[in-house]
mmCIF file of C-alpha atoms in Angstrom:
data_model
loop_
_atom_site.group_PDB
_atom_site.id
_atom_site.type_symbol
_atom_site.label_atom_id
_atom_site.label_comp_id
_atom_site.label_asym_id
_atom_site.label_seq_id
_atom_site.Cartn_x
_atom_site.Cartn_y
_atom_site.Cartn_z
ATOM 1 C CA UNK A 1142 35.182 -37.824 45.530
ATOM 2 C CA UNK A 1143 32.651 -40.389 46.726
ATOM 3 C CA UNK A 1144 29.471 -39.557 44.821
ATOM 4 C CA UNK A 1145 27.338 -41.816 47.007
ATOM 5 C CA UNK A 1146 28.349 -39.757 50.048
ATOM 6 C CA UNK A 1147 27.543 -36.543 48.175
ATOM 7 C CA UNK A 1148 24.089 -37.847 47.271
ATOM 8 C CA UNK A 1149 23.408 -38.910 50.829
ATOM 9 C CA UNK A 1150 24.346 -35.440 52.092
ATOM 10 C CA UNK A 1151 22.087 -33.813 49.499
ATOM 11 C CA UNK A 1152 19.244 -36.131 50.475
ATOM 12 C CA UNK A 1153 19.607 -35.397 54.179
ATOM 13 C CA UNK A 1154 19.908 -31.652 53.595
ATOM 14 C CA UNK A 1155 16.958 -31.231 51.249
ATOM 15 C CA UNK A 1156 14.410 -33.774 52.434
ATOM 16 C CA UNK A 1157 12.684 -31.325 54.802
ATOM 17 C CA UNK A 1158 11.864 -28.824 52.040
ATOM 18 C CA UNK A 1159 8.659 -29.070 49.987
ATOM 19 C CA UNK A 1160 9.942 -27.219 46.925
ATOM 20 C CA UNK A 1161 13.452 -27.085 45.525
ATOM 21 C CA UNK A 1162 14.391 -24.357 43.054
ATOM 22 C CA UNK A 1163 17.695 -24.831 41.250
ATOM 23 C CA UNK A 1164 19.220 -21.615 39.960
ATOM 24 C CA UNK A 1165 19.964 -22.933 36.473
ATOM 25 C CA UNK A 1166 22.113 -20.362 34.681
ATOM 26 C CA UNK A 1167 23.033 -22.665 31.807
ATOM 27 C CA UNK A 1168 26.618 -23.106 33.000
ATOM 28 C CA UNK A 1169 28.343 -26.413 33.777
ATOM 29 C CA UNK A 1170 28.220 -26.094 37.546
ATOM 30 C CA UNK A 1171 24.515 -25.287 37.651
ATOM 31 C CA UNK A 1172 23.864 -28.119 35.168
ATOM 32 C CA UNK A 1173 25.440 -30.624 37.553
ATOM 33 C CA UNK A 1174 23.646 -29.071 40.536
ATOM 34 C CA UNK A 1175 20.348 -29.380 38.657
ATOM 35 C CA UNK A 1176 20.847 -32.990 37.566
ATOM 36 C CA UNK A 1177 22.216 -34.087 40.937
ATOM 37 C CA UNK A 1178 19.275 -32.576 42.823
ATOM 38 C CA UNK A 1179 16.710 -33.874 40.317
ATOM 39 C CA UNK A 1180 18.180 -37.396 40.461
ATOM 40 C CA UNK A 1181 17.381 -37.514 44.189
ATOM 41 C CA UNK A 1182 14.162 -35.480 44.335
ATOM 42 C CA UNK A 1183 12.588 -35.632 40.853
ATOM 43 C CA UNK A 1184 9.099 -34.720 42.053
ATOM 44 C CA UNK A 1185 9.918 -31.487 43.839
ATOM 45 C CA UNK A 1186 12.894 -30.179 41.861
ATOM 46 C CA UNK A 1187 12.259 -27.127 39.684
ATOM 47 C CA UNK A 1188 14.581 -25.055 37.528
ATOM 48 C CA UNK A 1189 14.719 -21.281 37.892
ATOM 49 C CA UNK A 1190 16.292 -19.006 35.290
ATOM 50 C CA UNK A 1191 16.718 -15.264 35.709
ATOM 51 C CA UNK A 1192 16.510 -13.723 32.258
ATOM 52 C CA UNK A 1193 18.612 -10.571 32.515
ATOM 53 C CA UNK A 1194 17.720 -9.620 28.941
ATOM 54 C CA UNK A 1195 21.392 -9.525 27.995
ATOM 55 C CA UNK A 1196 22.343 -13.198 28.202
ATOM 56 C CA UNK A 1197 24.552 -14.756 25.530
ATOM 57 C CA UNK A 1198 22.426 -15.467 22.443
ATOM 58 C CA UNK A 1199 21.368 -19.116 22.586
ATOM 59 C CA UNK A 1200 21.618 -19.455 26.364
ATOM 60 C CA UNK A 1201 17.888 -19.398 27.059
ATOM 61 C CA UNK A 1202 17.242 -21.989 24.334
ATOM 62 C CA UNK A 1203 19.782 -24.291 25.988
ATOM 63 C CA UNK A 1204 18.209 -23.830 29.436
ATOM 64 C CA UNK A 1205 14.760 -24.596 28.022
ATOM 65 C CA UNK A 1206 16.056 -27.630 26.131
ATOM 66 C CA UNK A 1207 17.792 -29.223 29.117
ATOM 67 C CA UNK A 1208 14.818 -28.628 31.394
ATOM 68 C CA UNK A 1209 12.437 -30.168 28.855
ATOM 69 C CA UNK A 1210 14.705 -33.161 28.259
ATOM 70 C CA UNK A 1211 14.876 -33.924 31.985
ATOM 71 C CA UNK A 1212 11.167 -33.242 32.462
ATOM 72 C CA UNK A 1213 11.822 -30.455 34.968
ATOM 73 C CA UNK A 1214 9.443 -27.511 35.311
ATOM 74 C CA UNK A 1215 11.221 -24.304 34.366
ATOM 75 C CA UNK A 1216 10.310 -20.885 35.729
ATOM 76 C CA UNK A 1217 11.747 -17.826 33.983
ATOM 77 C CA UNK A 1218 11.764 -14.537 35.866
ATOM 78 C CA UNK A 1219 12.396 -11.143 34.305
ATOM 79 C CA UNK A 1220 13.643 -7.804 35.651
ATOM 80 C CA UNK A 1221 11.297 -4.824 35.733
ATOM 81 C CA UNK A 1222 13.809 -2.688 33.864
ATOM 82 C CA UNK A 1223 15.540 -2.923 30.513
ATOM 83 C CA UNK A 1224 19.336 -2.963 30.773
ATOM 84 C CA UNK A 1225 19.896 -0.357 28.061
ATOM 85 C CA UNK A 1226 17.371 2.035 29.571
ATOM 86 C CA UNK A 1227 19.216 1.712 32.882
ATOM 87 C CA UNK A 1228 22.532 2.413 31.164
ATOM 88 C CA UNK A 1229 21.127 5.667 29.803
ATOM 89 C CA UNK A 1230 20.062 6.655 33.326
ATOM 90 C CA UNK A 1231 22.992 5.334 35.361
ATOM 91 C CA UNK A 1232 25.911 4.868 33.015
ATOM 92 C CA UNK A 1233 27.573 1.540 32.341
ATOM 93 C CA UNK A 1234 28.002 -0.713 35.393
ATOM 94 C CA UNK A 1235 31.558 -1.082 36.669
ATOM 95 C CA UNK A 1236 33.352 -3.026 39.391
ATOM 96 C CA UNK A 1237 32.818 -0.149 41.785
ATOM 97 C CA UNK A 1238 29.228 0.456 40.632
ATOM 98 C CA UNK A 1239 27.574 -2.901 40.002
ATOM 99 C CA UNK A 1240 23.972 -1.767 39.839
ATOM 100 C CA UNK A 1241 23.316 -4.453 37.209
ATOM 101 C CA UNK A 1242 23.297 -7.251 39.794
ATOM 102 C CA UNK A 1243 20.687 -5.486 41.894
ATOM 103 C CA UNK A 1244 18.268 -4.632 39.092
ATOM 104 C CA UNK A 1245 18.772 -7.614 36.759
ATOM 105 C CA UNK A 1246 19.180 -10.466 39.249
ATOM 106 C CA UNK A 1247 18.504 -9.738 42.924
ATOM 107 C CA UNK A 1248 15.268 -7.769 42.599
ATOM 108 C CA UNK A 1249 13.652 -10.192 40.110
ATOM 109 C CA UNK A 1250 14.474 -13.096 42.419
ATOM 110 C CA UNK A 1251 13.158 -11.250 45.441
ATOM 111 C CA UNK A 1252 9.898 -10.509 43.597
ATOM 112 C CA UNK A 1253 9.559 -14.196 42.664
ATOM 113 C CA UNK A 1254 10.007 -15.268 46.278
ATOM 114 C CA UNK A 1255 7.680 -12.636 47.713
ATOM 115 C CA UNK A 1256 4.527 -14.773 47.867
ATOM 116 C CA UNK A 1257 6.295 -18.060 48.683
ATOM 117 C CA UNK A 1258 6.306 -19.845 52.024
ATOM 118 C CA UNK A 1259 9.991 -19.273 52.671
ATOM 119 C CA UNK A 1260 10.217 -21.983 55.311
ATOM 120 C CA UNK A 1261 9.235 -24.636 52.777
ATOM 121 C CA UNK A 1262 11.531 -23.809 49.857
ATOM 122 C CA UNK A 1263 15.264 -23.858 49.231
ATOM 123 C CA UNK A 1264 17.406 -22.296 46.498
ATOM 124 C CA UNK A 1265 20.104 -24.473 44.942
ATOM 125 C CA UNK A 1266 23.179 -22.851 43.408
ATOM 126 C CA UNK A 1267 26.168 -24.119 41.443
ATOM 127 C CA UNK A 1268 28.731 -22.338 43.631
ATOM 128 C CA UNK A 1269 32.040 -24.183 44.033
ATOM 129 C CA UNK A 1270 34.714 -23.216 46.528
ATOM 130 C CA UNK A 1271 37.634 -23.596 44.097
ATOM 131 C CA UNK A 1272 36.138 -21.145 41.571
ATOM 132 C CA UNK A 1273 37.673 -18.112 43.234
ATOM 133 C CA UNK A 1274 38.924 -16.679 46.513
ATOM 134 C CA UNK A 1275 35.533 -15.063 47.033
ATOM 135 C CA UNK A 1276 33.656 -18.329 46.454
ATOM 136 C CA UNK A 1277 35.994 -20.160 48.830
ATOM 137 C CA UNK A 1278 34.699 -17.929 51.630
ATOM 138 C CA UNK A 1279 31.051 -18.715 50.861
ATOM 139 C CA UNK A 1280 29.052 -21.190 52.936
ATOM 140 C CA UNK A 1281 27.667 -24.413 51.517
ATOM 141 C CA UNK A 1282 24.284 -23.831 53.153
ATOM 142 C CA UNK A 1283 22.995 -20.674 54.828
ATOM 143 C CA UNK A 1284 19.917 -18.572 55.390
ATOM 144 C CA UNK A 1285 20.076 -15.807 52.806
ATOM 145 C CA UNK A 1286 19.975 -12.483 54.679
ATOM 146 C CA UNK A 1287 18.053 -10.682 51.923
ATOM 147 C CA UNK A 1288 15.688 -13.371 50.652
ATOM 148 C CA UNK A 1289 15.114 -15.125 54.005
ATOM 149 C CA UNK A 1290 15.266 -18.558 52.374
ATOM 150 C CA UNK A 1291 17.889 -21.274 52.693
ATOM 151 C CA UNK A 1292 20.485 -21.461 49.943
ATOM 152 C CA UNK A 1293 22.457 -24.658 49.352
ATOM 153 C CA UNK A 1294 25.357 -25.477 47.024
ATOM 154 C CA UNK A 1295 25.500 -29.274 46.547
ATOM 155 C CA UNK A 1296 28.550 -29.047 44.243
ATOM 156 C CA UNK A 1297 30.474 -26.788 46.634
ATOM 157 C CA UNK A 1298 33.272 -29.343 47.132
ATOM 158 C CA UNK A 1299 33.461 -30.406 43.467
ATOM 159 C CA UNK A 1300 36.576 -29.585 41.483
ATOM 160 C CA UNK A 1301 36.391 -28.573 37.836
ATOM 161 C CA UNK A 1302 37.479 -32.127 36.987
ATOM 162 C CA UNK A 1303 34.673 -33.564 39.145
ATOM 163 C CA UNK A 1304 32.178 -31.435 37.223
ATOM 164 C CA UNK A 1305 33.434 -32.646 33.856
ATOM 165 C CA UNK A 1306 33.448 -36.260 35.019
ATOM 166 C CA UNK A 1307 29.864 -35.999 36.276
ATOM 167 C CA UNK A 1308 28.660 -34.487 32.986
ATOM 168 C CA UNK A 1309 30.350 -37.241 30.982
ATOM 169 C CA UNK A 1310 29.242 -40.087 33.264
ATOM 170 C CA UNK A 1311 25.600 -38.999 33.113
ATOM 171 C CA UNK A 1312 25.546 -38.186 29.418
ATOM 172 C CA UNK A 1313 24.551 -34.584 29.998
ATOM 173 C CA UNK A 1314 24.517 -32.049 27.191
ATOM 174 C CA UNK A 1315 27.083 -29.375 27.910
ATOM 175 C CA UNK A 1316 26.222 -25.885 26.756
ATOM 176 C CA UNK A 1317 27.616 -25.419 23.198
ATOM 177 C CA UNK A 1318 28.314 -21.762 24.023
ATOM 178 C CA UNK A 1319 31.458 -22.899 25.864
ATOM 179 C CA UNK A 1320 32.984 -23.852 22.521
ATOM 180 C CA UNK A 1321 32.157 -20.425 21.087
ATOM 181 C CA UNK A 1322 32.834 -18.008 23.948
ATOM 182 C CA UNK A 1323 34.659 -20.112 26.540
ATOM 183 C CA UNK A 1324 31.784 -19.542 28.964
ATOM 184 C CA UNK A 1325 27.993 -19.417 29.009
ATOM 185 C CA UNK A 1326 27.425 -15.842 30.144
ATOM 186 C CA UNK A 1327 23.949 -15.042 31.524
ATOM 187 C CA UNK A 1328 24.805 -11.338 31.596
ATOM 188 C CA UNK A 1329 26.805 -9.145 29.220
ATOM 189 C CA UNK A 1330 27.060 -6.042 31.373
ATOM 190 C CA UNK A 1331 30.425 -4.311 31.294
ATOM 191 C CA UNK A 1332 31.552 -4.945 34.873
ATOM 192 C CA UNK A 1333 33.481 -8.172 34.203
ATOM 193 C CA UNK A 1334 33.954 -8.062 30.424
ATOM 194 C CA UNK A 1335 36.958 -6.840 28.503
ATOM 195 C CA UNK A 1336 36.980 -5.132 25.098
ATOM 196 C CA UNK A 1337 38.218 -8.474 23.719
ATOM 197 C CA UNK A 1338 35.123 -10.228 25.091
ATOM 198 C CA UNK A 1339 32.841 -7.808 23.282
ATOM 199 C CA UNK A 1340 34.898 -8.135 20.100
ATOM 200 C CA UNK A 1341 34.351 -11.896 20.180
ATOM 201 C CA UNK A 1342 30.632 -11.394 20.804
ATOM 202 C CA UNK A 1343 30.410 -9.043 17.807
ATOM 203 C CA UNK A 1344 32.344 -11.487 15.663
ATOM 204 C CA UNK A 1345 30.345 -14.559 16.647
ATOM 205 C CA UNK A 1346 26.887 -12.975 16.714
#
């Protein structure tokens, strides 16, 4: 991968926007997306974290620490509802009933964007096409049908190896939660977690 070509594409894609919000979940892909965007547009890059209320313990501290170290303004948005109250009303979320995404992520983001000039801002994600079959069908840049803002994935063509190389080359601090849980989960709803995952969570925290 030619990083200079990647940076030039990012520059050309984002230069027309006045504000850039990077969806910084605390994972490796979003870390690289954040640093890459900030390295090109340091003045107008901001970090955005959706606090679901059930993130892996320590995740928010990591997000705050990285943002502070890079000197990036961090905005934290919260859902209107508590996850456990919703469970009592709706039952646990499942693959066929993923209400958690709507209430804990989509609605808080929509509320945050409500009073923004949507023609002037862009959302940056850490989506990569080789993550999954579903991600491979996503678009690198598109107008989000729900939020009515442009969404762009600058690391879309990165492989997992490219991500690791970028982190190492730029001396970035990888989330220590990877060494504990194998991933930096920003949501511990039941839809994608196994009993073994929860056993590890109980053991480690």
